Every structure is written in structure tokens, then in C-alpha cells.
Coordinates of C-alpha atoms and ligand atoms in Angstrom, one line a residue:
M1 CA 55.3 -33.0 46.5
K2 CA 55.0 -36.8 46.1
S3 CA 54.2 -38.2 42.6
K4 CA 51.2 -39.9 44.1
T5 CA 49.7 -36.6 45.2
L6 CA 50.4 -35.0 41.9
L7 CA 48.7 -37.9 40.2
A8 CA 45.7 -37.5 42.6
I9 CA 45.4 -33.9 41.6
A10 CA 45.5 -34.9 37.9
R11 CA 42.8 -37.4 38.6
A12 CA 40.6 -34.7 40.1
A13 CA 41.4 -32.4 37.1
R14 CA 40.4 -35.1 34.7
L15 CA 36.8 -34.7 35.8
K16 CA 36.9 -31.1 34.5
G17 CA 37.5 -32.3 31.0
Y18 CA 35.1 -31.9 28.1
A19 CA 35.0 -35.1 26.0
P20 CA 31.5 -35.5 24.5
Y21 CA 32.9 -37.2 21.4
S22 CA 35.5 -39.7 22.6
H23 CA 34.2 -40.0 26.2
F24 CA 37.8 -40.4 27.0
L25 CA 38.7 -38.0 29.8
V26 CA 42.3 -37.2 30.6
G27 CA 43.7 -35.1 33.4
A28 CA 47.2 -33.6 33.8
A29 CA 49.0 -31.8 36.7
L30 CA 52.2 -29.9 36.2
L31 CA 54.4 -29.2 39.3
T32 CA 56.4 -26.0 39.4
E33 CA 59.7 -25.7 41.2
E34 CA 58.0 -23.3 43.6
G35 CA 55.6 -26.1 44.6
S36 CA 52.5 -24.8 42.7
V37 CA 50.4 -27.2 40.7
I38 CA 48.8 -26.2 37.4
T39 CA 46.2 -28.6 36.1
G40 CA 44.7 -29.3 32.6
S41 CA 42.1 -31.6 31.2
N42 CA 41.3 -32.5 27.6
I43 CA 38.9 -30.2 25.8
E44 CA 37.3 -31.6 22.7
N45 CA 35.7 -29.7 19.8
A46 CA 33.1 -30.8 17.3
S47 CA 35.7 -30.1 14.6
L48 CA 37.8 -32.8 16.4
G49 CA 41.0 -31.1 15.0
L50 CA 40.6 -28.2 17.4
T51 CA 40.7 -30.6 20.4
V52 CA 43.4 -30.0 22.9
C53 CA 45.0 -32.5 25.2
A54 CA 45.2 -32.2 29.0
E55 CA 49.0 -31.9 29.1
R56 CA 49.1 -29.0 26.6
L57 CA 46.4 -27.2 28.4
A58 CA 48.4 -27.5 31.7
C59 CA 51.6 -26.3 30.0
W60 CA 50.0 -23.3 28.3
T61 CA 48.1 -22.3 31.4
A62 CA 51.3 -22.5 33.5
V63 CA 53.2 -20.3 31.1
H64 CA 50.3 -17.8 31.0
Y65 CA 50.4 -17.5 34.8
G66 CA 54.1 -16.7 34.7
Y67 CA 55.6 -20.1 35.8
R68 CA 58.8 -21.0 34.0
R69 CA 60.5 -23.8 36.0
F70 CA 58.9 -27.2 36.5
S71 CA 59.9 -30.5 38.1
K72 CA 57.3 -33.1 37.0
I73 CA 54.0 -33.7 35.2
A74 CA 51.3 -36.3 35.9
V75 CA 48.9 -37.6 33.3
I76 CA 46.0 -39.9 34.1
A77 CA 43.2 -41.6 32.1
D78 CA 41.0 -44.6 32.3
C79 CA 43.0 -47.1 30.2
T80 CA 45.4 -50.0 30.5
P81 CA 48.3 -49.6 30.3
P82 CA 48.4 -46.0 31.6
P83 CA 48.3 -43.2 28.9
V84 CA 51.4 -41.7 27.3
P85 CA 51.4 -38.1 26.1
C86 CA 50.9 -37.8 22.3
G87 CA 53.7 -36.4 20.2
A88 CA 52.4 -32.9 20.1
C89 CA 52.2 -32.8 23.9
R90 CA 55.8 -34.2 24.2
Q91 CA 57.0 -31.4 22.1
V92 CA 55.1 -28.7 24.1
I93 CA 56.2 -30.3 27.5
W94 CA 59.8 -30.2 26.3
E95 CA 59.6 -26.5 25.3
T96 CA 57.7 -25.5 28.5
A97 CA 59.3 -27.7 31.1
G98 CA 62.4 -29.4 29.7
N99 CA 63.4 -32.9 30.7
V100 CA 60.8 -33.3 33.5
E101 CA 59.7 -36.6 35.1
V102 CA 56.4 -37.8 33.4
I103 CA 54.2 -39.8 35.7
M104 CA 51.5 -41.7 33.8
G105 CA 48.7 -43.3 35.7
N106 CA 45.3 -45.0 35.3
L107 CA 42.2 -45.3 37.5
A108 CA 43.2 -48.8 38.5
G109 CA 46.3 -47.4 40.3
E110 CA 48.9 -48.5 37.8
T111 CA 51.7 -46.0 37.1
T112 CA 54.6 -45.7 34.7
V113 CA 57.4 -43.1 35.2
M114 CA 59.7 -41.9 32.4
S115 CA 61.7 -38.8 31.7
L116 CA 60.5 -36.5 28.9
L117 CA 63.7 -37.3 26.9
D118 CA 62.9 -41.0 27.2
L119 CA 59.6 -40.2 25.5
L120 CA 61.1 -37.6 23.0
P121 CA 64.7 -38.6 22.4
E122 CA 65.4 -36.0 19.7
P123 CA 63.5 -32.9 20.7
F124 CA 63.1 -30.0 18.3
G125 CA 64.2 -26.8 20.0
G126 CA 64.4 -23.0 19.3
S127 CA 68.2 -22.7 19.7
A128 CA 68.5 -21.5 16.1
W129 CA 66.7 -18.4 17.1
A130 CA 68.7 -17.6 20.3
D131 CA 70.3 -14.5 18.7
N132 CA 67.0 -12.9 17.8
P133 CA 67.4 -9.4 19.3
V134 CA 63.7 -9.2 20.2
A135 CA 63.9 -12.2 22.6
G136 CA 64.2 -11.2 26.2
N137 CA 64.1 -7.5 25.5
R138 CA 60.5 -6.7 26.1
E139 CA 59.4 -3.7 28.1
E140 CA 56.7 -4.8 30.6
E141 CA 53.9 -2.8 32.0
E142 CA 53.9 -3.9 35.6
E143 CA 51.4 -1.7 37.3
D144 CA 48.5 -3.9 36.5
L145 CA 50.1 -7.1 37.6
W146 CA 48.0 -7.2 40.8
R147 CA 45.0 -7.9 38.5
L148 CA 46.3 -11.4 37.6
P149 CA 44.2 -14.2 39.0
V150 CA 45.6 -16.1 41.9
S151 CA 45.3 -19.8 42.2
F152 CA 45.4 -22.0 45.3
T153 CA 45.5 -25.7 45.9
P154 CA 43.2 -26.7 48.8
I155 CA 44.9 -28.2 51.9
G156 CA 41.9 -30.3 52.8
Y157 CA 38.1 -30.5 53.0
V158 CA 35.2 -30.4 55.5
V159 CA 33.2 -33.5 56.5
N160 CA 29.9 -33.2 58.2
N161 CA 26.2 -33.9 57.6
F162 CA 25.3 -30.6 55.9
Q163 CA 24.9 -31.4 52.2
N164 CA 24.0 -27.9 51.0
P165 CA 23.9 -24.4 52.6
K166 CA 20.2 -24.7 53.4
D167 CA 21.0 -27.8 55.6
I168 CA 23.1 -25.7 58.1
P169 CA 20.9 -25.4 61.2
D170 CA 20.6 -22.4 63.4
N171 CA 22.4 -24.3 66.2
Y172 CA 25.4 -25.1 64.0
R173 CA 27.7 -23.6 66.7
E174 CA 27.0 -26.7 68.8
L175 CA 27.6 -29.2 66.0
I176 CA 30.7 -31.1 65.1
S177 CA 32.6 -31.0 61.7
Q178 CA 35.8 -32.6 60.7
V179 CA 38.5 -31.0 58.6
I180 CA 40.6 -33.6 56.8
I181 CA 44.0 -32.3 55.8
D182 CA 46.1 -33.7 53.0
P183 CA 48.3 -36.3 54.8
E184 CA 51.4 -34.7 53.3
L185 CA 50.6 -31.5 55.3
E186 CA 49.8 -33.3 58.6
E187 CA 52.9 -32.0 60.3
G188 CA 51.4 -28.5 60.0
L189 CA 48.9 -29.5 62.7
Y190 CA 51.7 -29.9 65.2
R191 CA 50.5 -28.4 68.6
V192 CA 47.2 -27.2 67.2
D193 CA 45.5 -29.0 70.1
E194 CA 47.1 -26.5 72.5
E195 CA 44.8 -23.8 71.1
E196 CA 41.1 -23.3 71.7
K197 CA 39.8 -21.9 68.5
I198 CA 40.6 -22.2 64.9
T199 CA 39.6 -20.2 61.8
V200 CA 39.0 -22.2 58.7
I201 CA 39.5 -20.3 55.4
A202 CA 37.5 -22.1 52.8
Y203 CA 36.4 -21.9 49.2
L204 CA 32.6 -21.8 48.8
H205 CA 32.6 -24.2 45.9
L206 CA 28.8 -24.0 45.3
S207 CA 28.6 -20.2 45.2
R208 CA 27.8 -18.8 41.8
G209 CA 28.1 -15.1 40.8
F210 CA 28.3 -12.2 43.2
T211 CA 26.5 -9.0 44.2
L212 CA 28.0 -5.9 45.8
K213 CA 25.2 -5.5 48.4
D214 CA 23.5 -8.3 50.3
R215 CA 21.5 -8.9 53.5
R216 CA 23.6 -8.9 56.7
R217 CA 22.7 -11.4 59.4
G218 CA 21.7 -9.5 62.5
R219 CA 21.1 -5.7 62.4
G220 CA 17.5 -6.3 61.2
N221 CA 18.7 -8.3 58.1
K222 CA 19.3 -5.0 56.3
N223 CA 21.3 -4.5 53.1
Y224 CA 25.1 -3.8 53.5
G225 CA 28.0 -3.7 51.1
I226 CA 29.4 -7.2 50.4
F227 CA 32.6 -6.4 52.3
A228 CA 30.5 -5.4 55.3
C229 CA 28.7 -8.7 55.6
H230 CA 29.3 -12.4 55.3
S231 CA 27.2 -13.2 52.2
P232 CA 28.5 -16.1 50.2
H233 CA 27.9 -14.2 46.9
R234 CA 31.2 -12.4 46.9
P235 CA 33.7 -11.5 44.1
N236 CA 36.0 -14.3 45.6
A237 CA 33.9 -17.0 47.2
I238 CA 36.1 -17.3 50.2
A239 CA 34.7 -17.9 53.7
Q240 CA 36.2 -17.8 57.1
S241 CA 34.5 -19.8 59.8
T242 CA 35.8 -20.0 63.4
G243 CA 35.2 -23.0 65.6
E244 CA 36.3 -24.6 68.8
I245 CA 39.0 -27.3 68.5
V246 CA 37.7 -30.5 70.0
A247 CA 40.5 -32.9 69.0
V248 CA 43.2 -33.7 66.5
D249 CA 43.8 -37.2 65.3
R250 CA 46.6 -37.4 62.8
N251 CA 45.4 -35.4 59.7
R252 CA 41.9 -35.1 61.1
L253 CA 40.8 -32.0 63.0
I254 CA 37.5 -32.2 64.9
V255 CA 36.0 -28.7 65.3
R256 CA 32.7 -27.6 66.8
G257 CA 30.7 -24.7 65.3
L258 CA 31.7 -24.4 61.6
D259 CA 29.1 -23.1 59.2
L260 CA 30.6 -24.9 56.1
I261 CA 29.0 -27.7 54.2
N262 CA 30.3 -31.2 53.6
G263 CA 33.0 -31.3 50.9
T264 CA 33.9 -27.6 51.2
P265 CA 37.6 -27.2 50.0
V266 CA 39.7 -25.8 52.8
L267 CA 42.5 -23.3 51.8
D268 CA 44.1 -22.5 55.1
L269 CA 43.8 -22.9 58.9
K270 CA 44.8 -20.3 61.5
T271 CA 44.4 -20.6 65.2
V272 CA 42.8 -17.7 67.0
I273 CA 45.6 -15.9 68.8
N274 CA 44.5 -13.5 71.5
Ligands
ZN1 ZN1 48.5 -34.7 23.6

């Protein structure tokens, strides 16, 4: 993944921050060697001392989700020059990720790139404890591992005139939407135009909460189990919407017949293979 993309993800994560005291929002995005991105934003506390920075939140979240190998971290804030990680974050990035590339950016588009050891030349490490017999000797309970949350990075988003679910008209099957794909993934659309239909797997970002039974479209609008109908109020707010491929223009896919609103994050695309 390009540093520019990682910085763009950090910029989006910044908006998830909680900074009612300083009003200084910071976003961070940590790239794993597998290509996953774990984000963080600064979370303040009225005690001030309990505030945590975006970089540390990203590091701790990544470790919690089982990631251990990283290649770079991006940090962004609205300041000139671009922000540098504080001392505490440098120490935590060192322990979590080692000597990774640190990409620092601001909203004006300026960036600075340094290695972690440039920022923290004499890092404190845990090598003195390497012989501790407890380390690396834990028995793990693995049968519940499937319960761990899964995280995805959207590949793109939907553009159309439907601003909220109520705006989707009954004749949506005739209407055009665009699916804009991250330019880095454009090659994945190679020969898509040879197919007729495509299924868009999307995240219903406005959906809140879920129910286990809901009304099913058709069949007299009766109640069905949530897994027997297409209600948006599901345990995982994932939708699939199939449309007709009209055209492909670089990273822009024109599709007729999607029932997804403007701005819906897209997780995957699959052509319909008969
Ligand atoms: Zn910090």
C-alpha cells in the first residue's frame, strides 16, 4: 500500500477522534505486513492525564487483534509542520512495530517521512527479560477464536442521488449508480465489462442495532427471521445488491439497479457467474 493511501486512511480515522478539550484531532493508521490497516484517533478525557494519542490507540488495537508484524504508520493532524509522535507513542510504536517508517502529514498535504529509530535513537527494550520462563509459554484456548471481531477496509464507495434509505424509489432497478474503487485497486476491474451483472457487497453505514425478526419484502410483508430476509437491521450490517454493468471507466463502475445510498462503503464486488 502506498504511503499516500495510508495517510488518507489516517485522515479519515482522525474524524473519529474525541477531542472536546484541545479541539486538536489526530488520526493514525498502522499497516501490517499482511496488508491490513489498523486505525486510531486521539481520545481525550476530562482528567486530561487519561487522554490517549491516536498512534498508541492504533498500536494497542493492532496487538489486541493479533497482528505482530508491521511496515509503516501514518499520523495526521491539522498543524504546520506536520505532527510528530510524542515520546510515549514513539516508545509504544518501537515495542509494537519496531523500526517502521513513520509518515507524518497535515491537512494541507505536507508530509515528512522518518524511521522510528530516527525519532527514538536510543529505544528502551525488554531484552533484559528475554529469559523469563513465562514468556512465549502460554497455553491458549483456541475454540472461541471464531468469536473475534473481523475488520475490513472498504475498497470503494457508491455515488448516486439517494441520500438516505427512504430516498430509494420503487423503480431503483432502472436507475444508475456509480461504484468508485480505490485507484490502487483499479486493476481488479480488468475484464469486468465482459460480464452482465455484478453483486456489490456493502456496509450499511447508517444502520444502527439489529433485530432477529423483521418484515420481508414480498410474501405479504410478513415477519421472517433476519437471515431469511434482507432487512438492514442485521447483526452485521452487510448488504448485497446486484445490478447490471453499464460501463467501466478506469476505477469507476457504472451499474444499473443498486439499492444502496450515496456514500455507502463497498467491501467487495463479484460478478454473477451462471
Ligand atoms: Zn502520543
